mmCIF file of C-alpha atoms in Angstrom:
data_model
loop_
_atom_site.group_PDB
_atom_site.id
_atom_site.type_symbol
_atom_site.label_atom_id
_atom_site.label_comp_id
_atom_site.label_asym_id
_atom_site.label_seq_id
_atom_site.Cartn_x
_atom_site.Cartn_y
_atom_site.Cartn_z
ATOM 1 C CA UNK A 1 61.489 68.000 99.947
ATOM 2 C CA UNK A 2 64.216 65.856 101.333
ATOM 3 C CA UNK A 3 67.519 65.746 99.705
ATOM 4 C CA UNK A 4 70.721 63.671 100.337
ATOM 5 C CA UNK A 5 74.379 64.127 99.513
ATOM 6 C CA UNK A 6 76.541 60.960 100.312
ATOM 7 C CA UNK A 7 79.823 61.170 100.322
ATOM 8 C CA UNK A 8 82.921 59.870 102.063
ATOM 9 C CA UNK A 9 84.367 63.443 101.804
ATOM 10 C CA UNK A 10 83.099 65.804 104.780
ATOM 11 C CA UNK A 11 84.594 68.813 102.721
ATOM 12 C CA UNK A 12 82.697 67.477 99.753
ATOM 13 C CA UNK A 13 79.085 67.416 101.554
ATOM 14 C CA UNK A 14 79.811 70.707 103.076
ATOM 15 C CA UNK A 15 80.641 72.580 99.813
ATOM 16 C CA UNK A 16 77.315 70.628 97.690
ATOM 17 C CA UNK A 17 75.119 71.480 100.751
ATOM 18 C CA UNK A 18 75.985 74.665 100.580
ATOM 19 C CA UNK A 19 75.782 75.465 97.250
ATOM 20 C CA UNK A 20 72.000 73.499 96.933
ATOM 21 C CA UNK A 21 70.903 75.597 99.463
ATOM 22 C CA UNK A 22 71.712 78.461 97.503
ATOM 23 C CA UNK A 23 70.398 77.596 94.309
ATOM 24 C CA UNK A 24 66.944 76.688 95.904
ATOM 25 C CA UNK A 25 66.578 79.781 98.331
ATOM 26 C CA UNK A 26 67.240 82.019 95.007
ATOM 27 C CA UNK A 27 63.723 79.728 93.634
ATOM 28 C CA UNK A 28 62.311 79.994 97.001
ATOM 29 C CA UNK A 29 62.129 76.303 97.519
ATOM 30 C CA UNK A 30 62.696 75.108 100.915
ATOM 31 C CA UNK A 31 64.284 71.586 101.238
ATOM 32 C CA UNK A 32 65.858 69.606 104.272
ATOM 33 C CA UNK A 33 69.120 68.574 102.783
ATOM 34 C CA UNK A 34 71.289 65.844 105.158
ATOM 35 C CA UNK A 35 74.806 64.491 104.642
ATOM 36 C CA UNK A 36 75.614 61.125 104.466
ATOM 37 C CA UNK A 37 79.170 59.108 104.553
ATOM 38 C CA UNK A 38 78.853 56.256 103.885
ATOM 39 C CA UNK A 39 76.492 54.028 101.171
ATOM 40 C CA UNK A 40 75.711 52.057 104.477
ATOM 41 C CA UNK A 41 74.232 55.051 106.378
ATOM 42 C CA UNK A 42 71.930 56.453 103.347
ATOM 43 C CA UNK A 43 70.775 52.986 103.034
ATOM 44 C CA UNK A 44 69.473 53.134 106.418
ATOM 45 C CA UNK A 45 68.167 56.624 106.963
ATOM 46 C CA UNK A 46 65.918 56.256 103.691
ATOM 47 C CA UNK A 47 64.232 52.969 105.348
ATOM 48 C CA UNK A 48 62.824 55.291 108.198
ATOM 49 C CA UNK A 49 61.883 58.293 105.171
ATOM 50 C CA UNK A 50 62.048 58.520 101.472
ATOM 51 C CA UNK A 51 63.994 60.950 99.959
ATOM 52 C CA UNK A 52 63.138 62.921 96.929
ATOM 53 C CA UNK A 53 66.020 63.002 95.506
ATOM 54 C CA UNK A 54 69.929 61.763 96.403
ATOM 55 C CA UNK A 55 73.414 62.643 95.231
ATOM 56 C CA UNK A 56 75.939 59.975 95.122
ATOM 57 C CA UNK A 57 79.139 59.797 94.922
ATOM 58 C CA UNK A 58 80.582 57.056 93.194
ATOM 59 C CA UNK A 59 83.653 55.854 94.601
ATOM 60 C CA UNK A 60 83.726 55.801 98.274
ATOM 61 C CA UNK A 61 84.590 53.697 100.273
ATOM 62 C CA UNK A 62 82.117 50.417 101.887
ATOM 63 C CA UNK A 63 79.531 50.299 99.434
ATOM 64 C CA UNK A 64 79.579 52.224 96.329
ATOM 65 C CA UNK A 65 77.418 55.102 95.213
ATOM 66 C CA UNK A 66 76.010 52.797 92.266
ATOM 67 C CA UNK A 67 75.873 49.382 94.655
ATOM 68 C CA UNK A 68 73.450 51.740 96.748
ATOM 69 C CA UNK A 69 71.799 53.127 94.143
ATOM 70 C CA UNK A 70 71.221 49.337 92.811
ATOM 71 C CA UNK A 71 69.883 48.607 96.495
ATOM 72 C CA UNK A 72 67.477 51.744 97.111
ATOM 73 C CA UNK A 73 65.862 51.021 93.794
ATOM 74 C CA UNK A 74 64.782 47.022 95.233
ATOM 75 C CA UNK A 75 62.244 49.461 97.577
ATOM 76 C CA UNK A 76 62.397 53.226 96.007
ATOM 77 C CA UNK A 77 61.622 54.099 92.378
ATOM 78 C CA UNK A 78 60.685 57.539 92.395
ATOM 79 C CA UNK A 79 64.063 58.998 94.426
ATOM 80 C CA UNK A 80 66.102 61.144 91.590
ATOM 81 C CA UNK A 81 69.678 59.973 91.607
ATOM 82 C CA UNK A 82 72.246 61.824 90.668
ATOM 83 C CA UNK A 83 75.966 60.854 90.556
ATOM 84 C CA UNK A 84 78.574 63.340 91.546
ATOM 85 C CA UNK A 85 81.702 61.857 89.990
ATOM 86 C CA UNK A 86 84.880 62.357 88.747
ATOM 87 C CA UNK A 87 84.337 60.010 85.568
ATOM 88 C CA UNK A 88 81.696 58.835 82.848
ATOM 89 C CA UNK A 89 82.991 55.595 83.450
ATOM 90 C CA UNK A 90 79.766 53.903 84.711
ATOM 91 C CA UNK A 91 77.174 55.882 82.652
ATOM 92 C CA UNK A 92 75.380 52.277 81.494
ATOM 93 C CA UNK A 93 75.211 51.029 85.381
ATOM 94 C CA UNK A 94 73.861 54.647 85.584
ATOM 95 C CA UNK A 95 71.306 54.089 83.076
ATOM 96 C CA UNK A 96 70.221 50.848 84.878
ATOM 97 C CA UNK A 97 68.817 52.403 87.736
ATOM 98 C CA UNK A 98 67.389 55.232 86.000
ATOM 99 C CA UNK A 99 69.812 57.875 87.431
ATOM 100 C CA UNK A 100 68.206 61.358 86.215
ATOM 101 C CA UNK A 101 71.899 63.043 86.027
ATOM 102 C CA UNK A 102 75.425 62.916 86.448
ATOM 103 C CA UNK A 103 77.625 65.597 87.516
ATOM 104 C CA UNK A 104 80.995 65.177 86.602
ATOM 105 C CA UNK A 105 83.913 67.187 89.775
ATOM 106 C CA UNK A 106 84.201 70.186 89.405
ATOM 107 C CA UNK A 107 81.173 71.264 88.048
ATOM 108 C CA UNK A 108 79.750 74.504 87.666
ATOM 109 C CA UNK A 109 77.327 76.627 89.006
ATOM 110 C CA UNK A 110 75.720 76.958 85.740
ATOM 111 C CA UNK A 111 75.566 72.835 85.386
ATOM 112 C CA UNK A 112 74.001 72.760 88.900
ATOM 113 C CA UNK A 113 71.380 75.299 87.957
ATOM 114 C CA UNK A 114 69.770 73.870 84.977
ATOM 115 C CA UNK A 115 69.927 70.268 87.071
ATOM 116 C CA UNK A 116 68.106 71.847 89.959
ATOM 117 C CA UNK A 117 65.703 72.678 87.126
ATOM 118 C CA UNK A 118 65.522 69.525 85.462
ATOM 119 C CA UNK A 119 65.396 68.048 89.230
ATOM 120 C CA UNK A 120 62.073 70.710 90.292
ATOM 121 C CA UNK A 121 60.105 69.923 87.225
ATOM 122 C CA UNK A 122 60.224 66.254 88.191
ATOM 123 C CA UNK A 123 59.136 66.701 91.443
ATOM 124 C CA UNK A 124 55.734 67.329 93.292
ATOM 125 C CA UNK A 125 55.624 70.942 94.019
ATOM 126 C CA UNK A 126 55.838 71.260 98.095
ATOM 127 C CA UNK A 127 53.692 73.178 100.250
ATOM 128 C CA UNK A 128 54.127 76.768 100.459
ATOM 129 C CA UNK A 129 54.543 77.551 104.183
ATOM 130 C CA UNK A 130 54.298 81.489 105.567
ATOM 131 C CA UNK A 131 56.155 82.086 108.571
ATOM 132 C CA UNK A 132 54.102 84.413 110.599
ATOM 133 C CA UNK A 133 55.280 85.898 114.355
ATOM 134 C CA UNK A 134 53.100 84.832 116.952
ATOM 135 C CA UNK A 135 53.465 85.791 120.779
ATOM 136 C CA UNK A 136 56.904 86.713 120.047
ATOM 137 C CA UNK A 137 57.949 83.420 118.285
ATOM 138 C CA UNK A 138 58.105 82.503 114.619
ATOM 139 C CA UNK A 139 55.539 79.682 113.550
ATOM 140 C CA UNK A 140 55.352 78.046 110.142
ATOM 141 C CA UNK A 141 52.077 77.891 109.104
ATOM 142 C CA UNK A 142 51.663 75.784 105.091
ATOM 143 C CA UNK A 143 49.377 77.411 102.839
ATOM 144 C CA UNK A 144 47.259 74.748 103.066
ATOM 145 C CA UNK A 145 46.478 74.893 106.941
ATOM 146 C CA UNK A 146 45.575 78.257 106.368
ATOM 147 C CA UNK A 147 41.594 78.497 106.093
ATOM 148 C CA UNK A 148 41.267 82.849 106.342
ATOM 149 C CA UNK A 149 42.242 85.787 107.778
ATOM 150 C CA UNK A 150 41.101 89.196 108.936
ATOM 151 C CA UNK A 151 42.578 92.488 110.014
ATOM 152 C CA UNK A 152 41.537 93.750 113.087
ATOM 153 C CA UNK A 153 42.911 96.080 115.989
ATOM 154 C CA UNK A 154 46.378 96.061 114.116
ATOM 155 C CA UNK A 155 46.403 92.271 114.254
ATOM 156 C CA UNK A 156 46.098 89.502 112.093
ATOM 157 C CA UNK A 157 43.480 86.731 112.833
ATOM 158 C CA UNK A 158 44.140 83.719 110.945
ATOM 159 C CA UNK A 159 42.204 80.867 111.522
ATOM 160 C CA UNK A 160 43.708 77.256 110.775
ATOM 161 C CA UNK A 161 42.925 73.557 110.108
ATOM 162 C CA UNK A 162 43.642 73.038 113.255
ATOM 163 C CA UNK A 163 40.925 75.166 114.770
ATOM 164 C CA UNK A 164 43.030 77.322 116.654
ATOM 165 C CA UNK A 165 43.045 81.135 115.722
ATOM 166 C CA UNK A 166 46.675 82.897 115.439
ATOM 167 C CA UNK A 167 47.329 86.430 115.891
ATOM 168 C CA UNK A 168 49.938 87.981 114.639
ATOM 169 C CA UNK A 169 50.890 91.525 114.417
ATOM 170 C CA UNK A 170 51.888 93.038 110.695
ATOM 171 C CA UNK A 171 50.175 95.431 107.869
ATOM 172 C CA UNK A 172 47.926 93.377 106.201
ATOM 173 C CA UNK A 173 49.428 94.311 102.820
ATOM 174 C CA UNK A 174 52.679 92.371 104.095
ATOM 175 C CA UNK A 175 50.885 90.030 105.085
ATOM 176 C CA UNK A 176 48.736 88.759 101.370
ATOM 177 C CA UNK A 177 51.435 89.753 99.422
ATOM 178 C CA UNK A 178 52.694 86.053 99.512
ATOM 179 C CA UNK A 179 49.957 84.681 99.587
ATOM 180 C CA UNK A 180 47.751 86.797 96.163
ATOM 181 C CA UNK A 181 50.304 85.345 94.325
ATOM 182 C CA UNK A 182 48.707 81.717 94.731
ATOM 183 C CA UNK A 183 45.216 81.161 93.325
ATOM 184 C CA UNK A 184 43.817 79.579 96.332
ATOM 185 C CA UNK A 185 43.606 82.876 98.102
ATOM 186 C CA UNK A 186 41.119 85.954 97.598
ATOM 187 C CA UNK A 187 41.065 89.198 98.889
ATOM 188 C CA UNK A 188 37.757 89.526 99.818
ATOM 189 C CA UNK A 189 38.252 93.203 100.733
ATOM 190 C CA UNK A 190 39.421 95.527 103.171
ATOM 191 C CA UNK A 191 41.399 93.351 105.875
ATOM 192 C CA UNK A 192 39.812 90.366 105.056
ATOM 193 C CA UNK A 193 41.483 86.850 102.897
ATOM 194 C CA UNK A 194 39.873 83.868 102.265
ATOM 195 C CA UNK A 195 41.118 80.344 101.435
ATOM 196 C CA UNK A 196 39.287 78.902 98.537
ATOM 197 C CA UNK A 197 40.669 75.420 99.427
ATOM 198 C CA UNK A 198 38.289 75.758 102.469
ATOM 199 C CA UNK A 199 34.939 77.298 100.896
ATOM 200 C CA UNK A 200 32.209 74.637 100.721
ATOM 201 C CA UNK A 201 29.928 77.001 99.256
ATOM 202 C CA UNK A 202 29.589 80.571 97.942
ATOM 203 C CA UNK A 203 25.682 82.136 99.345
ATOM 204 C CA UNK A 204 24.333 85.447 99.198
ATOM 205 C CA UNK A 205 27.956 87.939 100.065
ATOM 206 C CA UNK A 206 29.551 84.852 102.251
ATOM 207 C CA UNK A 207 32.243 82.306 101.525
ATOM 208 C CA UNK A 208 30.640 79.249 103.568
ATOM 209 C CA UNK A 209 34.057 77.936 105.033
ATOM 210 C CA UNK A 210 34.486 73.805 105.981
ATOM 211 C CA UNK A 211 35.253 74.680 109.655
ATOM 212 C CA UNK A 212 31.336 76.374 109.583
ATOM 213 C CA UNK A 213 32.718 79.851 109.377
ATOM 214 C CA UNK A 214 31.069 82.766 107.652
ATOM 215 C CA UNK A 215 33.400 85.450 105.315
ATOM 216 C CA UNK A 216 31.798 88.203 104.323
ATOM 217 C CA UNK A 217 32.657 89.992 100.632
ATOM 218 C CA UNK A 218 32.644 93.362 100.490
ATOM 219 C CA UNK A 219 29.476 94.469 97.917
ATOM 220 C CA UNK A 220 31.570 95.926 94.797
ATOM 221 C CA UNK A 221 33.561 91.982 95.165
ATOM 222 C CA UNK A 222 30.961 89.784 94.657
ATOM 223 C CA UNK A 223 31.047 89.253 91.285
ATOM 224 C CA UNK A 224 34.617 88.778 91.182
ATOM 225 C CA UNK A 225 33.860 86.297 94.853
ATOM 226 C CA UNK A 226 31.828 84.265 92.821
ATOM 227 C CA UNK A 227 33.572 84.005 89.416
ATOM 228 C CA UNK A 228 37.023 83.061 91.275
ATOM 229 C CA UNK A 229 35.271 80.403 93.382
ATOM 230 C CA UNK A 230 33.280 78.667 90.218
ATOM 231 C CA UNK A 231 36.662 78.903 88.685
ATOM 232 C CA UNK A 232 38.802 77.181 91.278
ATOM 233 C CA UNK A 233 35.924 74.583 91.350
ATOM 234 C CA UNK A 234 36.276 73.932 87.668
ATOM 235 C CA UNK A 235 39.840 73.756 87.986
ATOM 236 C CA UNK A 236 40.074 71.121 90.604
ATOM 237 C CA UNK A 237 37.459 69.250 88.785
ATOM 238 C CA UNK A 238 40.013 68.726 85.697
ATOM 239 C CA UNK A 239 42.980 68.140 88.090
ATOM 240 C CA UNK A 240 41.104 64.710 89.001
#
């Protein structure tokens, strides 16, 4: 997720920047969150990358939080727009480009809250990522890249998308508690988690993984093995 904050006030995009980052690290949402000054230089920055969603202040000065609203919408008309403000005063231009909120100075934590809800319900939700320690530096590895993993030796394989294999060194119980909690991911027994993103097929006590892997299921799991992979089949079949 990509946010901006444009304003003319340094003080002011120091002070909202730190007070979204915050409110999303207490929802565990991770979001790159950059500072413009000027209308001029959001303009330009969202030409090379989207944004998901922007707060603008109104009255600056150059071009106007609302004249570069009006402009991003010509090319963007997904970006949530919010107007930090110290007035109401242009709530129908507001309404013109579809602006999801406005926050009238000084608001609350409390306001900002239930907009940062309003503003995640809205969006796609992002990739989870796990941050896992390998050879002594931290790498960022999305859910999604992840295709299993498997205890051995006191280490962690985990093989990836990318077919590389990572080790990393942790309890393996650290290591799934993140990741049980999404229902891509069974434990398929002792030391051993598969991604059901990645299965192509469920055979005899194997997951049969994309990359051409084999994970085995412990004997008392297969029933469970099987149920959870018909049932993440199912369920991506009525996402479509």
């Amino acid at each position: 997720m990509r946010i901006a904050i444009v304003d003319d006030l340094k003080t002011e995009r120091a002070l909202l920047k730190e007070r979204l980052s915050q409110q999303l690290a207490l929802r565990g949402v991770e979001a790159d969150i950059l500072g413009f000054e000027s209308g001029e230089a959001f303009l330009a920055a969202e030409k090379e990358r989207r944004f998901s969603a922007a707060f603008l202040d109104i009255y600056m000065e150059g071009l106007s939080g609302m004249d570069a609203a009006k402009e991003l919408r010509k090319t963007d008309t997904d970006c949530l727009l919010i107007f930090t403000t110290t007035s109401t005063d242009h709530a129908l231009e507001g309404f013109q480009v579809r602006a999801l909120h406005y926050l009238v100075k000084p608001f609350s934590e409390e306001e900002l809250s239930g907009l940062l809800t309003e503003m995640l319900a809205k969006l796609p939700r992002p990739e989870p990522v796990l941050t896992v320690k390998v050879s002594g530096s931290d790498v960022r590895l999305r859910y999604r890249d992840i295709i299993s993993a498997e205890h051995f030796a006191h280490r962690i394989n985990i093989r990836t998308t990318a077919g590389k294999t990572l080790a990393t060194r942790q309890s393996f119980k650290a290591f799934t508690e993140p990741l049980k909690k999404d229902p891509r991911f069974f434990v398929c027994g002792r030391g051993v988690i598969v991604n059901l993103e990645h299965a192509a097929d469920f055979r005899d006590t194997a997951f049969c993984m994309t990359d051409g892997s084999r994970v085995y299921v412990n004997q008392e799991l297969l029933k469970p093995a099987r149920q959870a992979f018909m049932e993440f089949l199912l369920q991506g079949e009525r996402m479509r």
